[in-house]
PDB file of C-alpha atoms in Angstrom:
ATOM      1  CA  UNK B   1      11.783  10.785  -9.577  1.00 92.00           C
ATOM      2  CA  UNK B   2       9.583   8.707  -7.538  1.00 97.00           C
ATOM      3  CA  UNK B   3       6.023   6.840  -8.349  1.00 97.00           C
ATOM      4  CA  UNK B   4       2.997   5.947  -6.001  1.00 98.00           C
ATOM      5  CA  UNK B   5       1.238   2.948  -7.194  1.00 98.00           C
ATOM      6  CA  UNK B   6      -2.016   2.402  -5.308  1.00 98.00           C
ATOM      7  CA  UNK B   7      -3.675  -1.075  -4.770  1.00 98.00           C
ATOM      8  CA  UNK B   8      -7.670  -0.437  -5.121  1.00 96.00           C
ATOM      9  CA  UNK B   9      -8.396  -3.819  -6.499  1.00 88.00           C
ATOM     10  CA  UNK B  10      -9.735  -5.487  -3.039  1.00 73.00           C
ATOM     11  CA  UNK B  11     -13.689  -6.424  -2.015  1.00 63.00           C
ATOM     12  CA  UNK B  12     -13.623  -5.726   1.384  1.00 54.00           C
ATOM     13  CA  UNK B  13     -15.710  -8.645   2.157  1.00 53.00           C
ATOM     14  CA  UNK B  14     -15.060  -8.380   5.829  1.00 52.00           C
ATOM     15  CA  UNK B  15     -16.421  -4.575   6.055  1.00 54.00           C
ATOM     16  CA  UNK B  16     -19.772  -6.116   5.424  1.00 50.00           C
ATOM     17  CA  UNK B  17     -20.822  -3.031   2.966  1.00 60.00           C
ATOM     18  CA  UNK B  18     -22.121  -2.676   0.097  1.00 79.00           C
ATOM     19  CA  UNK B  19     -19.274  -0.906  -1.684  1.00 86.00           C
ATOM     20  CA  UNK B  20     -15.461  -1.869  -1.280  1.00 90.00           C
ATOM     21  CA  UNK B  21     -13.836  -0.812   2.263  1.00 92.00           C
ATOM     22  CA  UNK B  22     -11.525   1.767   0.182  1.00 95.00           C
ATOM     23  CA  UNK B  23     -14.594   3.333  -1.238  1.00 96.00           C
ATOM     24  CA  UNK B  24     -16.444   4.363   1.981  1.00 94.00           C
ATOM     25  CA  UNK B  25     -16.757   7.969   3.190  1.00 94.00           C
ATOM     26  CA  UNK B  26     -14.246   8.691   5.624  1.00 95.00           C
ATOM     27  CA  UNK B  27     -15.032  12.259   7.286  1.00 93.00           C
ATOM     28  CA  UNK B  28     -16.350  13.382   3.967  1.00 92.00           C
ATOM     29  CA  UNK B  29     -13.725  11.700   1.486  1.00 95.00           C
ATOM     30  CA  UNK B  30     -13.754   8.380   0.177  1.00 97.00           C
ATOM     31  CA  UNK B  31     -10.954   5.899   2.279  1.00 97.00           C
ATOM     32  CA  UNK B  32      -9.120   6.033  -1.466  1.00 98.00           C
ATOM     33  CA  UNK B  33      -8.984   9.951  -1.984  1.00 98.00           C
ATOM     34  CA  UNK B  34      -7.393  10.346   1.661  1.00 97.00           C
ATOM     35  CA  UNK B  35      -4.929   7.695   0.459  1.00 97.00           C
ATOM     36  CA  UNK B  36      -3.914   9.649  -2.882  1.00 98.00           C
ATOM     37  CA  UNK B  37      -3.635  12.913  -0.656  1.00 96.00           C
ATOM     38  CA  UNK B  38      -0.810  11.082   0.789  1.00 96.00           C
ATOM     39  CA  UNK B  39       1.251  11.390  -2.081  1.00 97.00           C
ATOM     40  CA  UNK B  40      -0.330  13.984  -3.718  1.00 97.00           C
ATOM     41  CA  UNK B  41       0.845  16.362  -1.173  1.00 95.00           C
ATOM     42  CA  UNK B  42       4.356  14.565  -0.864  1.00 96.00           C
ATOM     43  CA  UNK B  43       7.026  16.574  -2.842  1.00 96.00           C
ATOM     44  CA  UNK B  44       9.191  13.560  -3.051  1.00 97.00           C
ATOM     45  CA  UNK B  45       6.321  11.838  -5.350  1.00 97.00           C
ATOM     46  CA  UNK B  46       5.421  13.064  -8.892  1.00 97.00           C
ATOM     47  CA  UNK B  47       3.262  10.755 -10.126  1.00 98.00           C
ATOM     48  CA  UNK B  48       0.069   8.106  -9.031  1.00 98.00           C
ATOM     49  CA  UNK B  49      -1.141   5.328  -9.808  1.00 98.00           C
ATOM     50  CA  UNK B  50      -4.404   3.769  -9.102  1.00 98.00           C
ATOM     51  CA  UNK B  51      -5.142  -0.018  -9.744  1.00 98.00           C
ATOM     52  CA  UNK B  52      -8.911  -0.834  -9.439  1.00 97.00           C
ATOM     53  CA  UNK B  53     -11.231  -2.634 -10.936  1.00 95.00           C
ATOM     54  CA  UNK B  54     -12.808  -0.809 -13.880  1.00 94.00           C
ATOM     55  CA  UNK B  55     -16.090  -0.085 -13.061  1.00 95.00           C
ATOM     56  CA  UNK B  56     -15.062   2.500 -10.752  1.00 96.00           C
ATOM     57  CA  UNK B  57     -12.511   4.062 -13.385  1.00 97.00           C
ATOM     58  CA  UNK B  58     -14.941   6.883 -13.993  1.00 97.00           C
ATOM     59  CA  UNK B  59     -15.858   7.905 -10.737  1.00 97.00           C
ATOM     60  CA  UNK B  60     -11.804   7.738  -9.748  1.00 98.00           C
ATOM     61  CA  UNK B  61     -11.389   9.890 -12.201  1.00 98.00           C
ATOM     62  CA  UNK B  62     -14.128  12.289 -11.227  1.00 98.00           C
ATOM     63  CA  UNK B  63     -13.043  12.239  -7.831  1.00 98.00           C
ATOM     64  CA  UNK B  64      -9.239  13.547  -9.466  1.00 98.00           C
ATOM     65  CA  UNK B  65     -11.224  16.615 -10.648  1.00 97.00           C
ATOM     66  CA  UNK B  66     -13.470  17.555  -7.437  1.00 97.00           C
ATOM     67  CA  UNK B  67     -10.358  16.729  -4.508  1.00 96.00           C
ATOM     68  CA  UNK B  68      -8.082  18.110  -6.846  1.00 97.00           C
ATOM     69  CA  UNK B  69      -5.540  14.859  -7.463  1.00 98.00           C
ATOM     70  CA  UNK B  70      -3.336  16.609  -9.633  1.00 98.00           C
ATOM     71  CA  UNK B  71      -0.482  13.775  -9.594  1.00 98.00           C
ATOM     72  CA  UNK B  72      -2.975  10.821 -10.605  1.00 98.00           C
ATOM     73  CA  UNK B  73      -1.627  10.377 -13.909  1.00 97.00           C
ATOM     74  CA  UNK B  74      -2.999   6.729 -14.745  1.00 97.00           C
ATOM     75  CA  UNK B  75      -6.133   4.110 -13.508  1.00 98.00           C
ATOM     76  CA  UNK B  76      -4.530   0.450 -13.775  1.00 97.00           C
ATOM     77  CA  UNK B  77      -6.905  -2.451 -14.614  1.00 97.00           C
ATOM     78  CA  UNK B  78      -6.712  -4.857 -11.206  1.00 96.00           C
ATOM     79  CA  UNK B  79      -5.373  -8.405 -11.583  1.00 94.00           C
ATOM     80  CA  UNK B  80      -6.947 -11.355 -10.038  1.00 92.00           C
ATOM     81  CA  UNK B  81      -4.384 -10.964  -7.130  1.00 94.00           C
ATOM     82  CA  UNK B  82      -2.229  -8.885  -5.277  1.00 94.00           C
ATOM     83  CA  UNK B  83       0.703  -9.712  -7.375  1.00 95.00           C
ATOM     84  CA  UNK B  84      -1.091  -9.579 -10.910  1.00 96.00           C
ATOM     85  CA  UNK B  85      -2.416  -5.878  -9.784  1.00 96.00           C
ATOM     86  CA  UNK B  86       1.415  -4.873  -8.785  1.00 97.00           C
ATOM     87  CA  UNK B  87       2.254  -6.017 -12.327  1.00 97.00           C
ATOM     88  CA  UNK B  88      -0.635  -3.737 -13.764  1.00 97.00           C
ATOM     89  CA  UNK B  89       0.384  -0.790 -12.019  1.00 97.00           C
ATOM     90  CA  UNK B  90       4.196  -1.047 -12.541  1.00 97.00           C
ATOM     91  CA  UNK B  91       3.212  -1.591 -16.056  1.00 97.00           C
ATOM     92  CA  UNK B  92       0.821   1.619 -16.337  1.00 97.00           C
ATOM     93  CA  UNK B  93       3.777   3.547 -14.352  1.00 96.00           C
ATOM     94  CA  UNK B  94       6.190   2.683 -17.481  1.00 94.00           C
ATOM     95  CA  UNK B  95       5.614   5.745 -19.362  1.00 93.00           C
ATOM     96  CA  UNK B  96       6.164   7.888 -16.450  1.00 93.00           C
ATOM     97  CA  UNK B  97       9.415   6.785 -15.145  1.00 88.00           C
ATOM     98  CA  UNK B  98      11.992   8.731 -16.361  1.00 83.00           C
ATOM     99  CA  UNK B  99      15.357   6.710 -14.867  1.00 86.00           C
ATOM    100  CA  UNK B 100      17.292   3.980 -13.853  1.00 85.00           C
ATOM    101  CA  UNK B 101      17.170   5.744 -10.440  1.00 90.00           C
ATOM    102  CA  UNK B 102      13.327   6.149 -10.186  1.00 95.00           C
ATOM    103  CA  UNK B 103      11.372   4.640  -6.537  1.00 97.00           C
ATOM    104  CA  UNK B 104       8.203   3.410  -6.947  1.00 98.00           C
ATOM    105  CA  UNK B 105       5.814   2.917  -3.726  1.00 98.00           C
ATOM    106  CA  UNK B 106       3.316   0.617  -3.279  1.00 98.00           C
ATOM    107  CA  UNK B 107       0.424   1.513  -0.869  1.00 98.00           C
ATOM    108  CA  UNK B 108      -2.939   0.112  -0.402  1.00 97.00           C
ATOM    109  CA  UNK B 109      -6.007   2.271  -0.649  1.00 97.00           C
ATOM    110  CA  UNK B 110      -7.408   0.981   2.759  1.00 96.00           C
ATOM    111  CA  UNK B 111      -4.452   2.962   4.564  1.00 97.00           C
ATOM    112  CA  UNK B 112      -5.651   6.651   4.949  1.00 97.00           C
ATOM    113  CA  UNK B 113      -3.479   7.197   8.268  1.00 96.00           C
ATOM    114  CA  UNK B 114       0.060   6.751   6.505  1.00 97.00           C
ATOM    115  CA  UNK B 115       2.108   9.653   7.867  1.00 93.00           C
ATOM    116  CA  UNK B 116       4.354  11.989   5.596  1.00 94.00           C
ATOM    117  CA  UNK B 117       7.567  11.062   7.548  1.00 96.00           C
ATOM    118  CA  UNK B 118       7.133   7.314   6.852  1.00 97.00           C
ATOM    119  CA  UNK B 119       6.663   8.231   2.946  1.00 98.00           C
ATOM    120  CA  UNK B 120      10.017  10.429   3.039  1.00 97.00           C
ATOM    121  CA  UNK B 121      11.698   7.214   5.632  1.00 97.00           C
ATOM    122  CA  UNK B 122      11.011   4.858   2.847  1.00 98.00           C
ATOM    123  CA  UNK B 123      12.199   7.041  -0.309  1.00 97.00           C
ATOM    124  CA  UNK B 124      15.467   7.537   1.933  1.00 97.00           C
ATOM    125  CA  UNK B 125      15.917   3.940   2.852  1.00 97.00           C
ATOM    126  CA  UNK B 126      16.134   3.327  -1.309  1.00 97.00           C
ATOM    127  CA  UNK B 127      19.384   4.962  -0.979  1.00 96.00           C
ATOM    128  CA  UNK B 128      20.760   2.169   0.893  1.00 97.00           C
ATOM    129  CA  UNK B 129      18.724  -0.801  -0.404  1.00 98.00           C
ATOM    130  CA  UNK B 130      16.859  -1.342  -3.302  1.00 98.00           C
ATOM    131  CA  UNK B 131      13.541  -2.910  -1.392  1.00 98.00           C
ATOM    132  CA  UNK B 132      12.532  -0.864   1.712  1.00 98.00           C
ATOM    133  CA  UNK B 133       9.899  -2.028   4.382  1.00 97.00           C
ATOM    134  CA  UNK B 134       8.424  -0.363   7.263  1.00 98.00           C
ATOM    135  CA  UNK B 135       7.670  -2.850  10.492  1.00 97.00           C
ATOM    136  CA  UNK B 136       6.377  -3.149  14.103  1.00 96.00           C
ATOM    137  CA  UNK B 137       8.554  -5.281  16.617  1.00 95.00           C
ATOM    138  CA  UNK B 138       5.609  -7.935  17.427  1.00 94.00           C
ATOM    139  CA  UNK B 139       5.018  -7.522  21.230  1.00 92.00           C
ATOM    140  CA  UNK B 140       2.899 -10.494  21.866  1.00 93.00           C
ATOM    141  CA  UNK B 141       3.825 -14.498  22.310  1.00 94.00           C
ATOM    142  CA  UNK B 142       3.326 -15.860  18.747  1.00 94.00           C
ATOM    143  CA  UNK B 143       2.507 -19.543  19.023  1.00 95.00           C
ATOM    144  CA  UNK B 144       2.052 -22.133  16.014  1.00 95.00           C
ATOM    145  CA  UNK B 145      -0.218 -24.474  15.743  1.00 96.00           C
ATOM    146  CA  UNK B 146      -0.687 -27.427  12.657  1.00 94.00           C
ATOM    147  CA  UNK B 147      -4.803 -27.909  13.216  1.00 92.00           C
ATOM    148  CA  UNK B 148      -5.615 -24.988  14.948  1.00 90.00           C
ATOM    149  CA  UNK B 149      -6.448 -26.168  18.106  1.00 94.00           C
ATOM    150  CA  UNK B 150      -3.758 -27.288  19.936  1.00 96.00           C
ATOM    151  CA  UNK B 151      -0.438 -25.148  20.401  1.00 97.00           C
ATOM    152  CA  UNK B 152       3.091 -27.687  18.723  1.00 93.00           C
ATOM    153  CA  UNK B 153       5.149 -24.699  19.127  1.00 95.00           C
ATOM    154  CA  UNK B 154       6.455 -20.936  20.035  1.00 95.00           C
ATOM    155  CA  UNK B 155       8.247 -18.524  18.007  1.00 94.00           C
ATOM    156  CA  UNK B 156      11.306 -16.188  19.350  1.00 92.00           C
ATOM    157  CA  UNK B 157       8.993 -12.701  19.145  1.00 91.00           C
ATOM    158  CA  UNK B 158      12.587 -10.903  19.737  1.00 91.00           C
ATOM    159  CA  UNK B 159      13.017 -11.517  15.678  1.00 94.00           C
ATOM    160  CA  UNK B 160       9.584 -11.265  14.553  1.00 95.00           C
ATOM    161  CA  UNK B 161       7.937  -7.979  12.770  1.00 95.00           C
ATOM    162  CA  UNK B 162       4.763  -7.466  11.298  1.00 94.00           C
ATOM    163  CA  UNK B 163       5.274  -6.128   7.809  1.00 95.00           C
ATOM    164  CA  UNK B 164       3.217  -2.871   6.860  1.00 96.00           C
ATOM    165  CA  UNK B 165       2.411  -0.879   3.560  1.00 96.00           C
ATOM    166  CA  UNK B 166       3.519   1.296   1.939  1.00 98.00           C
ATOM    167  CA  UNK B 167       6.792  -0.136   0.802  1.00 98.00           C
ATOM    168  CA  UNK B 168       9.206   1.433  -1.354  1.00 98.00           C
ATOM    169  CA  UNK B 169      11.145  -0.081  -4.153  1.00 98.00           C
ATOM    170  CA  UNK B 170      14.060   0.675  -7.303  1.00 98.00           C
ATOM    171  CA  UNK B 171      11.208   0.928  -9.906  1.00 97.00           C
ATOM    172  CA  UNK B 172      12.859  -0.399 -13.255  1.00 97.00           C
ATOM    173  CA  UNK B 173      14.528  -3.214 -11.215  1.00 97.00           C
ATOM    174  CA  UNK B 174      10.957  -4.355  -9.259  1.00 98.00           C
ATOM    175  CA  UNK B 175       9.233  -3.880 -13.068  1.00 97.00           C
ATOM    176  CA  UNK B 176      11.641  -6.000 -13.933  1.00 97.00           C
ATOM    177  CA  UNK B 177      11.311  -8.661 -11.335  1.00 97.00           C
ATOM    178  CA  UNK B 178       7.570  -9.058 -11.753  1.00 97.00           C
ATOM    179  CA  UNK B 179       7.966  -9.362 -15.855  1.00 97.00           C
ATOM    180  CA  UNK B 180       9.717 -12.129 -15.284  1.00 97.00           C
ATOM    181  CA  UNK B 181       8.282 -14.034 -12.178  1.00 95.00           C
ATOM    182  CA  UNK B 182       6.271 -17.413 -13.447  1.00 94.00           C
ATOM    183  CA  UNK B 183       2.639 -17.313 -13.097  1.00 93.00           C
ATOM    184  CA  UNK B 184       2.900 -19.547 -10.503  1.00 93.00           C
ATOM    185  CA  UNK B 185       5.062 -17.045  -8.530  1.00 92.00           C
ATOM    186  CA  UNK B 186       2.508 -14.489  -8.609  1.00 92.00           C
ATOM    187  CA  UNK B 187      -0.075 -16.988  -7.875  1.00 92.00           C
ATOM    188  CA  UNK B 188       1.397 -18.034  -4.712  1.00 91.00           C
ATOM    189  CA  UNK B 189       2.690 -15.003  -3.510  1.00 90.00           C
ATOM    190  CA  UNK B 190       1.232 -12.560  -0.851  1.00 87.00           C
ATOM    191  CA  UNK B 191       3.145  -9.309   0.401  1.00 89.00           C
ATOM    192  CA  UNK B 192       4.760  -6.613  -1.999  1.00 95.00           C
ATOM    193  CA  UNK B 193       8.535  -7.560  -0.666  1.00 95.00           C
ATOM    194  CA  UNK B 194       8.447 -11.189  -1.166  1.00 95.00           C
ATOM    195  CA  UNK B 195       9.020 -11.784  -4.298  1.00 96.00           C
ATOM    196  CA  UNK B 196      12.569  -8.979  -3.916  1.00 97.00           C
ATOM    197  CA  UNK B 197      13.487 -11.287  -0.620  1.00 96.00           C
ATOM    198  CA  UNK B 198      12.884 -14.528  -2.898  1.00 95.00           C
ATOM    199  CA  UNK B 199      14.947 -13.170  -5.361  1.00 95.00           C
ATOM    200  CA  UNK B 200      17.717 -12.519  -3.052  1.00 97.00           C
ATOM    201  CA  UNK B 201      17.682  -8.645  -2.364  1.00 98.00           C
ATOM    202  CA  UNK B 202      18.606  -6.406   0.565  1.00 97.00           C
ATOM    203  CA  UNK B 203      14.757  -5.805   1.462  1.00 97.00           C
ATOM    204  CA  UNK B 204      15.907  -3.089   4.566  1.00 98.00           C
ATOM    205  CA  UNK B 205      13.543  -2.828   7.432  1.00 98.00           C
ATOM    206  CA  UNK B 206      12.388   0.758   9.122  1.00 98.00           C
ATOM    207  CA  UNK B 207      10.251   1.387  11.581  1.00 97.00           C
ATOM    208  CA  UNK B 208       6.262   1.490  10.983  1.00 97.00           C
ATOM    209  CA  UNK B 209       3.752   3.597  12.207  1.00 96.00           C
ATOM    210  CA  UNK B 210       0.952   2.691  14.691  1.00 94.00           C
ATOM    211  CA  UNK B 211      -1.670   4.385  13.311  1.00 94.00           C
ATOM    212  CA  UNK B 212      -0.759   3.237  10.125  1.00 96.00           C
ATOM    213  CA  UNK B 213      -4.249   1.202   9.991  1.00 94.00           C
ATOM    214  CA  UNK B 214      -5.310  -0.514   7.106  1.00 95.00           C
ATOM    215  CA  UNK B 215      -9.091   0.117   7.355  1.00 95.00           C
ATOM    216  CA  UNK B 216     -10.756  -4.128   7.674  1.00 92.00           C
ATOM    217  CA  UNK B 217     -13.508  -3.830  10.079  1.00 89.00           C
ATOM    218  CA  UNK B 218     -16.262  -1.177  10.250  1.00 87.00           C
ATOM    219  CA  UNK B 219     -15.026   0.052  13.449  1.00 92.00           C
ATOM    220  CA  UNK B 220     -11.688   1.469  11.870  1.00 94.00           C
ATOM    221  CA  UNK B 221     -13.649   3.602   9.544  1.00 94.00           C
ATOM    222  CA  UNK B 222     -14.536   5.038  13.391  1.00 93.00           C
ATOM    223  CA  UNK B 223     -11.212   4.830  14.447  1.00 94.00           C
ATOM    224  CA  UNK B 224     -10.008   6.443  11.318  1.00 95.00           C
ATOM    225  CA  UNK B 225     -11.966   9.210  11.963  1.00 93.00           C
ATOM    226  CA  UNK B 226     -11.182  10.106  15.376  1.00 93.00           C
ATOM    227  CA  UNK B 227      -7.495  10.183  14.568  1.00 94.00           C
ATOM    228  CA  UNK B 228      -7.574  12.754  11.691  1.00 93.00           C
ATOM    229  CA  UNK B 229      -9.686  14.843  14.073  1.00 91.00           C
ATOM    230  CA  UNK B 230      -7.028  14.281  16.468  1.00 90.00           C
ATOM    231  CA  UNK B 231      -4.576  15.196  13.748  1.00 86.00           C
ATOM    232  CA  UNK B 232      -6.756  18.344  13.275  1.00 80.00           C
ATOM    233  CA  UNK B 233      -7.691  17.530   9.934  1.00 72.00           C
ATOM    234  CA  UNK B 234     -10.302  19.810   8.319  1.00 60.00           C
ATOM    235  CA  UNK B 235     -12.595  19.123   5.691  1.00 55.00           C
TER     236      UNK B 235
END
């Protein structure tokens, strides 16, 4: 059996809206709802998750009843960080699970794109490693720099990827990593594999997806939109 756990905790302060970035209408649909129909429509998944903070709890829920989220089985109280709302989900996914064998998926809302062949690469890659994470080849020169202003070095781009959501993981072993990381570890942690690679697991690498966007500025709500119409999507 496999889980989705969504990450709806974020501001969006960079959208410049009123409301969170995963809370805007996209073609109809709030960002989130397209999100869920990822997984909702996924035969490989049985069950979601969605972490937010709790003043939208009601209106996530009403939104389960009118787009017909039949899978969404739990709203998760966010943490104060990325980390501390895995925890939270993982936790609210713990009377669901059913087996040692169970994959839990961890997506963030602000990804609507997120193509049904990526979701059924990662749940196959958990065969084969218990921490599975879809990635671009970077294509341009990556340079470092200490201050920010002058270049002190350049990276080999041949052995760099950019890291994208969703990634897939061996649920009771990743609920069991995060119950006992230190606060300080999920403090000063960022992306949903590091604390697996810290640990010293076989995080696997598949390929990503290029429109798998993760919706930032206003002008990928527009972007957004003109690739589900491309996709033919219907309201």
């Amino acid at each position: 059996m496999n889980l989705a756990v969504i990450l709806s905790g974020g501001a969006g302060m960079r959208m410049g809206a009123d409301i969170p970035k995963q809370y805007m209408k996209l073609l109809g649909k709030p960002v989130l709802v397209h999100t869920a129909e990822q997984f909702q429509h996924c035969g490989l998944v049985e069950h979601i998750v969605i972490v937010a903070a709790m003043e939208w709890e009601d209106r996530i829920w009403a939104w389960k009843e009118r787009f017909g989220l039949s899978k969404l089985r739990a709203v998760a109280p966010a943490g104060e960080n990325r980390q501390r709302s895995i925890l939270s989900g993982l936790l609210a996914a713990r009377a669901l699970s059913e087996s040692q064998g169970d994959g839990v998926i961890i997506q963030d809302a602000a990804r609507p794109l997120t193509g049904d062949a990526l979701i059924e690469s990662l749940l196959e890659g958990l065969k084969e490693a218990p921490a599975v994470l879809p990635a671009l080849p970077v294509t341009d020169t990556v340079y470092t720099s200490a201050d920010g202003g002058r270049v002190d070095g350049l990276l080999d781009r041949s052995k760099l990827y950019a890291g994208q959501a969703p990634e897939a993981f061996s649920y009771k072993r990743y609920l069991e990593l995060y119950l006992s990381a230190s606060a300080e570890e999920l403090d000063n942690t960022s992306g949903s594999c590091q604390l697996p690679y810290q640990a010293g697991w076989d995080v696997k690498i598949i390929p990503g997806e290029r429109d798998n966007i993760k919706v930032t500025y206003p002008e990928d709500i527009e972007l957004c939109e003109k690739i589900l119409k491309e996709r033919g999507w219907r309201a």
